[in-house]
Amino acid sequence: MSPTDRKKECIAMLLAGGRGSRLGPLTEEIAKPAVTFGGKYRIIDFPLTNCVRSGIDTVGVMTQYQPLLLHDYIGKGQDWDLDLLYGGVSILPPHHTPGSTAWYSGTANAVYQNIDFIDRFDPEYLLVLAADHVYKMDYKEMLEHHKKVEADCTIAVLEVPIEDASRFGILNTDPNDRVVEFEEKPEKPKNNLASMGIYIFNWSVLCKYLKEDAKADSEHDFGQNILPNMLADGKRMFAYRFDGYWKDVGTEESLWQANMDLLDDMHLGFEGWPLLSKSAGRPPHYVAPTGSVKNTLITEGCEIYGSVENSVLSAGVIVEEGAKVIDSVIMENIRIGKDGTVQYAILDENTVVGEGASVGEPREKGGKVTVVSRCSVIEREEGKA
Amino acid sequence: MSKYTALCLSDPHPDHVNDGSSERTLSAARFAGRYRLVDFMLSNMVNSGITDIGIILNSHYQSLIAHIGMGKEWDLARKAGGITFFPPYMTDARDSEYSAIDGPLQRAARALRGTKSEYVILVNGSAVYNMDYRPAIEAHKENGADVTAVYAKKEVNKDAGEQTVVFDITEDNRVRSIKTASRLSGTANVSLGAYIMPKHIFLQLVTGVKYCGMLRFSCERLAPAVSRLKVMGYEFTGYSAQISSVETDFRHNMEMLDSEKRAALFDYEGRRIFTSRRDSLPAKYGKAARVENSLVADGCQIEGTVINSVICRNVRIGPGAVVENCVLKDSTVIQQNAKLDWMITDRGVIVSAGRNLIGAPTYPVFIESERII
């Protein structure tokens, strides 16, 4: 595909409107795809980078819940080389039309409301992506597979342990990986192929189903409505197996764990496929003579006078003398005051941990990860040393 | 086109120095882990509201152009104004000593002549400081000066004086003489290589010049004119550095370990220094890493020990390796158990396992780019 082609073979639509309420305070003011990850990234960097690396240069980002920061972050798409003459990244919030003032009422409805946008590029195929997973994937290979098996719809799947299968959308398949049944979070899973929230459709086929679904009494959801309807009509639906790193960062615990996974393999398979993001543009980080840093990721603008271990630090974090940061994810512009302690916690942007204050419990105690919302100020508790 | 135009000159490397950046013009030399020297000048301009910037190129400028590009990182990629490069042509006359050429500066002057620009700010593309030029421009107008020359009061020493220009300044702040600091020592008014002047004075001063370096402009053009023109001094009191040799490259990089100096340079009065941004991963410290008093850029992987050092982007330091008092530029690899003390590497150097390389505080040893040791 040439960037100046007006007709695109395949374009991507990102579902970025969800709140991600299981992330608690982290998504009170921002949408889940805008949540900070791995020191320099936001979750949306993963699908955007994957698109760019897969040669998909037209991406619609459907936003709805708390979109300000997300819009600001995406900008004109320059950080992903998606500021193009034709295509590139387009932000697609819900909008009024004659006779309708609707919000996006479901994943399928969001795409339905943007049929005109998609048709401008006259695509053969539509890639529909959830924007809340951490993974590296070449969608081009998936598209080739989709064409090879002459599918109407291809769903990327991951083999999960059967005991976890009831947490996912599960695909029951025949020996050729053709999907015979789709079950959303089944109580008694018959299979262990979990949907990764990555779909490729023949656009002409999907468009028809979206229009029918819009008229029906429906949840307007891909998993609950569109896919079952297509299966009922005998459409060719196939599973596409993926065996790389993939993590749903939908909960506080899984977000913490995915950050820690970076410490074991910081590339997540991203060698030669650098993850693209908007960087803060600050000086390199400084570690003072009193500082100590072990098994940690640190990025620009940080100043470390205390000790940091098993942690991931975003830009502009100050750890003052005597302060300790252990097993934690520290987001942008956070100050950990003198002799402060942060253990097994996620601290959201612009938070201040006061002198001698303490956040979180040691991980060995076996409790849950402590999450502190953005712009918090944590003072030392009276009576504590 | 606004009222002010900046023209950025770059001095070539002094011939006698086997400098870290001999493959590239001085203003493209790396500094403080992730910057190029020209970042300071470009950031100063945009932070002062000056967005018409001409870059005079003379030689070895490929990496400078690659770094600046359209000027996007400084908000200088714009329809009106922004960055204009003035490269030399093959047909331009050459000066063998400086490999400098008269063409680029003359073409810039010609381009300027037809514009509505009223003032020219001539700056040195390799000077390191963070300054808002607007108060200096105001002072220039109030003084009714022909030229305003920015300087800092600094110690100069006998050895490193040949690239340094100093001003003799009267009590009423007038510049009485301009000369190089060779054989000088003690405190002097050191030029930052920044001159503010109305366009017609600039055109007068550069007509017929056969070079485009800042040093020669100061000494051969401005110096003889101080009796004829009203040249006023403007003192800059913040942090400033001029890199012109291995020794100064090493020393000023090391100064960035001083938090006060770093603050005075990178976030002075809220003014940021912008540079091109890459997609490096965050720096990763291993379980046995030890790091003290060091500046470390993104993309580095540190398994060994780093003390009193400046580590640029994408450097790898293997397990058991010890790096002390070093400046390691981009993509240097120090393999396991190697030891380095008082060394400065250019980009892409590989020091193989177990090597022991030791310079001295008075003589940091330089390793040129892509060397495998």
CSV table of N, CA and C in Angstrom, one decimal, chain A residues 38-41 53 78-79 81 83 262-267 270 274-300 303 305 310 313, chain B residues 31-35 72-73 256-259 262 266-267 272-275 277-301 308 311 313 316:
chain,number,residue,atom,x,y,z
A,38,GLY,N,4.9,0.7,31.5
A,38,GLY,CA,6.3,0.4,31.1
A,38,GLY,C,7.2,1.6,31.1
A,39,GLY,N,6.9,2.7,31.9
A,39,GLY,CA,7.8,3.8,32.0
A,39,GLY,C,7.6,4.9,30.9
A,40,LYS,N,7.5,4.5,29.6
A,40,LYS,CA,7.4,5.5,28.6
A,40,LYS,C,6.2,5.4,27.7
A,41,TYR,N,5.3,4.4,28.0
A,41,TYR,CA,4.3,4.1,27.1
A,41,TYR,C,2.9,4.4,27.7
A,53,ARG,N,3.7,-1.2,12.2
A,53,ARG,CA,4.7,-2.2,11.8
A,53,ARG,C,4.1,-3.2,10.9
A,78,GLN,N,1.8,12.0,14.9
A,78,GLN,CA,3.2,12.2,14.4
A,78,GLN,C,4.2,11.2,15.1
A,79,ASP,N,3.9,10.8,16.3
A,79,ASP,CA,4.8,9.9,17.0
A,79,ASP,C,4.8,8.5,16.5
A,81,ASP,N,4.3,8.0,13.1
A,81,ASP,CA,4.3,8.3,11.6
A,81,ASP,C,2.9,8.1,11.0
A,83,ASP,N,0.8,10.7,10.7
A,83,ASP,CA,0.3,12.0,10.2
A,83,ASP,C,0.5,12.0,8.7
A,262,LEU,N,8.1,-6.8,32.2
A,262,LEU,CA,9.1,-6.1,31.4
A,262,LEU,C,10.5,-6.2,32.0
A,263,LEU,N,10.6,-6.4,33.4
A,263,LEU,CA,11.9,-6.6,34.0
A,263,LEU,C,12.5,-7.9,33.7
A,264,ASP,N,11.7,-8.9,33.4
A,264,ASP,CA,12.3,-10.2,33.0
A,264,ASP,C,12.7,-10.2,31.5
A,265,ASP,N,11.8,-9.6,30.7
A,265,ASP,CA,12.1,-9.5,29.3
A,265,ASP,C,11.6,-8.2,28.8
A,266,MET,N,12.5,-7.2,28.8
A,266,MET,CA,12.0,-5.8,28.6
A,266,MET,C,11.6,-5.6,27.2
A,267,HIS,N,11.9,-6.5,26.3
A,267,HIS,CA,11.5,-6.3,24.9
A,267,HIS,C,10.1,-6.9,24.6
A,270,PHE,N,10.0,-7.3,21.4
A,270,PHE,CA,10.0,-6.1,20.6
A,270,PHE,C,11.4,-5.8,19.9
A,274,PRO,N,10.8,-1.6,17.5
A,274,PRO,CA,10.7,-0.7,18.7
A,274,PRO,C,9.2,-0.2,18.9
A,275,LEU,N,8.8,-0.2,20.1
A,275,LEU,CA,7.5,0.3,20.4
A,275,LEU,C,7.5,1.8,20.2
A,276,LEU,N,6.6,2.4,19.5
A,276,LEU,CA,6.5,3.8,19.3
A,276,LEU,C,5.7,4.5,20.3
A,277,SER,N,6.1,5.7,20.7
A,277,SER,CA,5.4,6.4,21.7
A,277,SER,C,5.7,7.9,21.7
A,278,LYS,N,5.0,8.7,22.4
A,278,LYS,CA,5.3,10.1,22.5
A,278,LYS,C,6.2,10.2,23.8
A,279,SER,N,7.5,10.6,23.6
A,279,SER,CA,8.4,10.7,24.7
A,279,SER,C,8.3,12.1,25.4
A,280,ALA,N,8.7,12.1,26.6
A,280,ALA,CA,8.6,13.3,27.4
A,280,ALA,C,9.6,14.4,27.0
A,281,GLY,N,10.7,14.0,26.4
A,281,GLY,CA,11.7,14.9,26.0
A,281,GLY,C,12.4,15.6,27.1
A,282,ARG,N,12.9,14.8,28.1
A,282,ARG,CA,13.6,15.4,29.2
A,282,ARG,C,15.1,14.9,29.2
A,283,PRO,N,15.9,15.5,30.1
A,283,PRO,CA,17.3,15.0,30.2
A,283,PRO,C,17.4,13.6,30.7
A,284,PRO,N,18.5,12.9,30.4
A,284,PRO,CA,18.7,11.6,31.0
A,284,PRO,C,18.5,11.5,32.5
A,285,HIS,N,18.2,10.4,33.0
A,285,HIS,CA,18.0,10.3,34.5
A,285,HIS,C,19.3,10.3,35.2
A,286,TYR,N,19.2,10.7,36.5
A,286,TYR,CA,20.4,10.9,37.3
A,286,TYR,C,20.3,10.0,38.5
A,287,VAL,N,21.4,9.3,38.8
A,287,VAL,CA,21.4,8.5,40.0
A,287,VAL,C,22.5,9.1,40.9
A,288,ALA,N,22.2,9.5,42.1
A,288,ALA,CA,23.1,10.2,43.0
A,288,ALA,C,24.0,9.3,43.7
A,289,PRO,N,25.1,9.8,44.4
A,289,PRO,CA,26.0,8.9,45.1
A,289,PRO,C,25.2,8.2,46.2
A,290,THR,N,24.1,8.8,46.7
A,290,THR,CA,23.3,8.1,47.8
A,290,THR,C,22.3,7.1,47.2
A,291,GLY,N,22.2,7.1,45.9
A,291,GLY,CA,21.1,6.3,45.2
A,291,GLY,C,21.6,4.9,45.0
A,292,SER,N,20.6,4.0,44.8
A,292,SER,CA,20.9,2.6,44.4
A,292,SER,C,19.7,2.2,43.6
A,293,VAL,N,20.0,1.5,42.5
A,293,VAL,CA,19.0,1.0,41.6
A,293,VAL,C,19.2,-0.4,41.1
A,294,LYS,N,18.3,-1.3,41.4
A,294,LYS,CA,18.5,-2.7,41.0
A,294,LYS,C,17.2,-3.2,40.4
A,295,ASN,N,17.4,-4.0,39.3
A,295,ASN,CA,16.3,-4.7,38.6
A,295,ASN,C,15.2,-3.7,38.4
A,296,THR,N,15.4,-2.7,37.7
A,296,THR,CA,14.5,-1.6,37.5
A,296,THR,C,14.6,-1.0,36.1
A,297,LEU,N,13.4,-0.5,35.7
A,297,LEU,CA,13.4,0.3,34.4
A,297,LEU,C,13.2,1.8,34.8
A,298,ILE,N,14.1,2.7,34.3
A,298,ILE,CA,14.0,4.1,34.6
A,298,ILE,C,14.1,4.9,33.3
A,299,THR,N,13.4,6.0,33.2
A,299,THR,CA,13.5,6.7,32.0
A,299,THR,C,13.8,8.2,32.3
A,300,GLU,N,13.7,9.0,31.2
A,300,GLU,CA,14.3,10.4,31.3
A,300,GLU,C,13.6,11.3,32.4
A,303,GLU,N,15.3,11.5,39.0
A,303,GLU,CA,16.4,11.8,39.8
A,303,GLU,C,16.3,10.9,41.0
A,305,TYR,N,17.8,9.7,44.5
A,305,TYR,CA,18.7,9.9,45.6
A,305,TYR,C,18.6,8.8,46.7
A,310,ASN,N,13.2,-3.6,41.9
A,310,ASN,CA,12.1,-4.3,41.2
A,310,ASN,C,11.0,-3.4,40.9
A,313,LEU,N,9.8,3.0,36.6
A,313,LEU,CA,9.6,4.4,36.9
A,313,LEU,C,9.4,5.2,35.6
B,31,PHE,N,26.0,15.6,23.7
B,31,PHE,CA,26.3,16.2,25.0
B,31,PHE,C,25.2,15.8,26.0
B,32,ALA,N,25.6,15.6,27.2
B,32,ALA,CA,24.7,15.3,28.3
B,32,ALA,C,23.8,14.1,28.1
B,33,GLY,N,24.3,13.1,27.4
B,33,GLY,CA,23.6,11.8,27.3
B,33,GLY,C,22.7,11.7,26.2
B,34,ARG,N,22.0,12.8,25.8
B,34,ARG,CA,21.0,12.6,24.7
B,34,ARG,C,20.9,13.8,23.8
B,35,TYR,N,21.7,14.8,24.0
B,35,TYR,CA,21.6,16.1,23.2
B,35,TYR,C,22.7,16.2,22.2
B,72,LYS,N,10.9,19.8,13.3
B,72,LYS,CA,9.7,19.4,14.0
B,72,LYS,C,9.8,19.4,15.5
B,73,GLU,N,10.9,18.9,16.1
B,73,GLU,CA,11.0,18.8,17.5
B,73,GLU,C,11.1,20.1,18.2
B,256,MET,N,27.7,17.9,34.1
B,256,MET,CA,26.2,17.6,34.1
B,256,MET,C,25.9,16.7,35.3
B,257,LEU,N,26.8,16.1,36.0
B,257,LEU,CA,26.6,15.3,37.2
B,257,LEU,C,26.2,16.2,38.4
B,258,ASP,N,26.4,17.5,38.2
B,258,ASP,CA,26.1,18.5,39.3
B,258,ASP,C,24.7,18.9,39.1
B,259,SER,N,23.8,18.6,40.1
B,259,SER,CA,22.4,18.8,39.9
B,259,SER,C,22.1,20.3,39.7
B,262,ARG,N,22.9,21.1,36.1
B,262,ARG,CA,21.9,20.5,35.3
B,262,ARG,C,20.6,21.3,35.3
B,266,PHE,N,18.9,22.8,31.9
B,266,PHE,CA,17.7,22.1,31.3
B,266,PHE,C,16.4,22.6,31.6
B,267,ASP,N,16.2,23.2,32.8
B,267,ASP,CA,14.9,23.7,33.1
B,267,ASP,C,15.0,25.1,33.7
B,272,ARG,N,12.6,24.7,28.5
B,272,ARG,CA,13.0,23.4,28.2
B,272,ARG,C,14.0,23.4,27.1
B,273,ILE,N,14.9,22.4,27.1
B,273,ILE,CA,15.8,22.2,25.9
B,273,ILE,C,15.2,21.0,25.1
B,274,PHE,N,14.9,21.2,23.9
B,274,PHE,CA,14.3,20.2,23.0
B,274,PHE,C,15.3,19.5,22.2
B,275,THR,N,15.1,18.3,21.9
B,275,THR,CA,16.0,17.5,21.0
B,275,THR,C,15.2,16.5,20.2
B,277,ARG,N,13.6,13.1,19.4
B,277,ARG,CA,13.2,12.0,20.3
B,277,ARG,C,13.2,10.7,19.5
B,278,ARG,N,13.8,9.7,20.2
B,278,ARG,CA,13.9,8.4,19.6
B,278,ARG,C,12.9,7.5,20.3
B,279,ASP,N,12.8,6.3,19.8
B,279,ASP,CA,12.0,5.3,20.4
B,279,ASP,C,12.8,4.3,21.2
B,280,SER,N,13.7,4.7,22.0
B,280,SER,CA,14.5,3.8,22.9
B,280,SER,C,13.6,3.3,24.0
B,281,LEU,N,13.9,2.1,24.4
B,281,LEU,CA,13.2,1.6,25.6
B,281,LEU,C,13.7,2.4,26.9
B,282,PRO,N,13.1,2.3,28.0
B,282,PRO,CA,13.7,2.9,29.2
B,282,PRO,C,15.0,2.2,29.5
B,283,ALA,N,15.8,2.9,30.3
B,283,ALA,CA,17.1,2.2,30.7
B,283,ALA,C,16.7,1.1,31.7
B,284,LYS,N,17.5,0.0,31.5
B,284,LYS,CA,17.2,-1.2,32.4
B,284,LYS,C,18.4,-1.5,33.2
B,285,TYR,N,18.2,-1.6,34.5
B,285,TYR,CA,19.2,-2.0,35.5
B,285,TYR,C,19.0,-3.5,35.9
B,286,GLY,N,20.1,-4.2,35.8
B,286,GLY,CA,20.0,-5.6,36.2
B,286,GLY,C,20.1,-5.8,37.7
B,287,LYS,N,19.9,-7.1,38.2
B,287,LYS,CA,19.8,-7.3,39.6
B,287,LYS,C,21.1,-7.0,40.3
B,288,ALA,N,22.3,-7.1,39.6
B,288,ALA,CA,23.6,-6.9,40.2
B,288,ALA,C,24.1,-5.5,39.9
B,289,ALA,N,23.3,-4.6,39.3
B,289,ALA,CA,23.8,-3.3,38.9
B,289,ALA,C,24.1,-2.4,40.1
B,290,ARG,N,25.2,-1.6,39.9
B,290,ARG,CA,25.5,-0.7,40.9
B,290,ARG,C,25.8,0.7,40.2
B,291,VAL,N,25.1,1.7,40.6
B,291,VAL,CA,25.3,3.0,39.9
B,291,VAL,C,25.3,4.1,40.9
B,292,GLU,N,26.3,5.0,40.8
B,292,GLU,CA,26.4,6.1,41.7
B,292,GLU,C,26.8,7.4,40.9
B,293,ASN,N,26.2,8.5,41.2
B,293,ASN,CA,26.5,9.8,40.7
B,293,ASN,C,26.7,9.7,39.2
B,294,SER,N,25.7,9.3,38.5
B,294,SER,CA,25.8,9.1,37.0
B,294,SER,C,24.5,9.6,36.3
B,295,LEU,N,24.7,10.0,35.1
B,295,LEU,CA,23.6,10.4,34.2
B,295,LEU,C,23.5,9.3,33.2
B,296,VAL,N,22.3,8.7,33.1
B,296,VAL,CA,22.1,7.6,32.2
B,296,VAL,C,20.9,7.8,31.3
B,297,ALA,N,21.1,7.7,30.0
B,297,ALA,CA,20.0,7.9,29.0
B,297,ALA,C,19.2,6.7,28.8
B,298,ASP,N,18.1,6.9,28.1
B,298,ASP,CA,17.2,5.7,27.7
B,298,ASP,C,17.9,4.8,26.8
B,299,GLY,N,17.4,3.5,26.8
B,299,GLY,CA,17.9,2.5,25.9
B,299,GLY,C,19.2,1.8,26.5
B,300,CYS,N,19.7,2.2,27.6
B,300,CYS,CA,20.9,1.6,28.2
B,300,CYS,C,20.5,0.3,28.9
B,301,GLN,N,21.4,-0.6,29.0
B,301,GLN,CA,21.3,-1.8,29.8
B,301,GLN,C,22.5,-1.9,30.7
B,308,ASN,N,30.3,8.0,38.7
B,308,ASN,CA,30.8,9.3,38.2
B,308,ASN,C,30.9,9.3,36.7
B,311,ILE,N,26.4,8.5,30.6
B,311,ILE,CA,26.2,7.3,29.7
B,311,ILE,C,25.1,7.7,28.8
B,313,ARG,N,22.7,7.3,25.1
B,313,ARG,CA,21.6,6.3,24.7
B,313,ARG,C,22.2,5.0,24.2
B,316,ARG,N,25.5,-0.4,26.5
B,316,ARG,CA,25.4,-1.7,27.3
B,316,ARG,C,26.6,-1.9,28.2
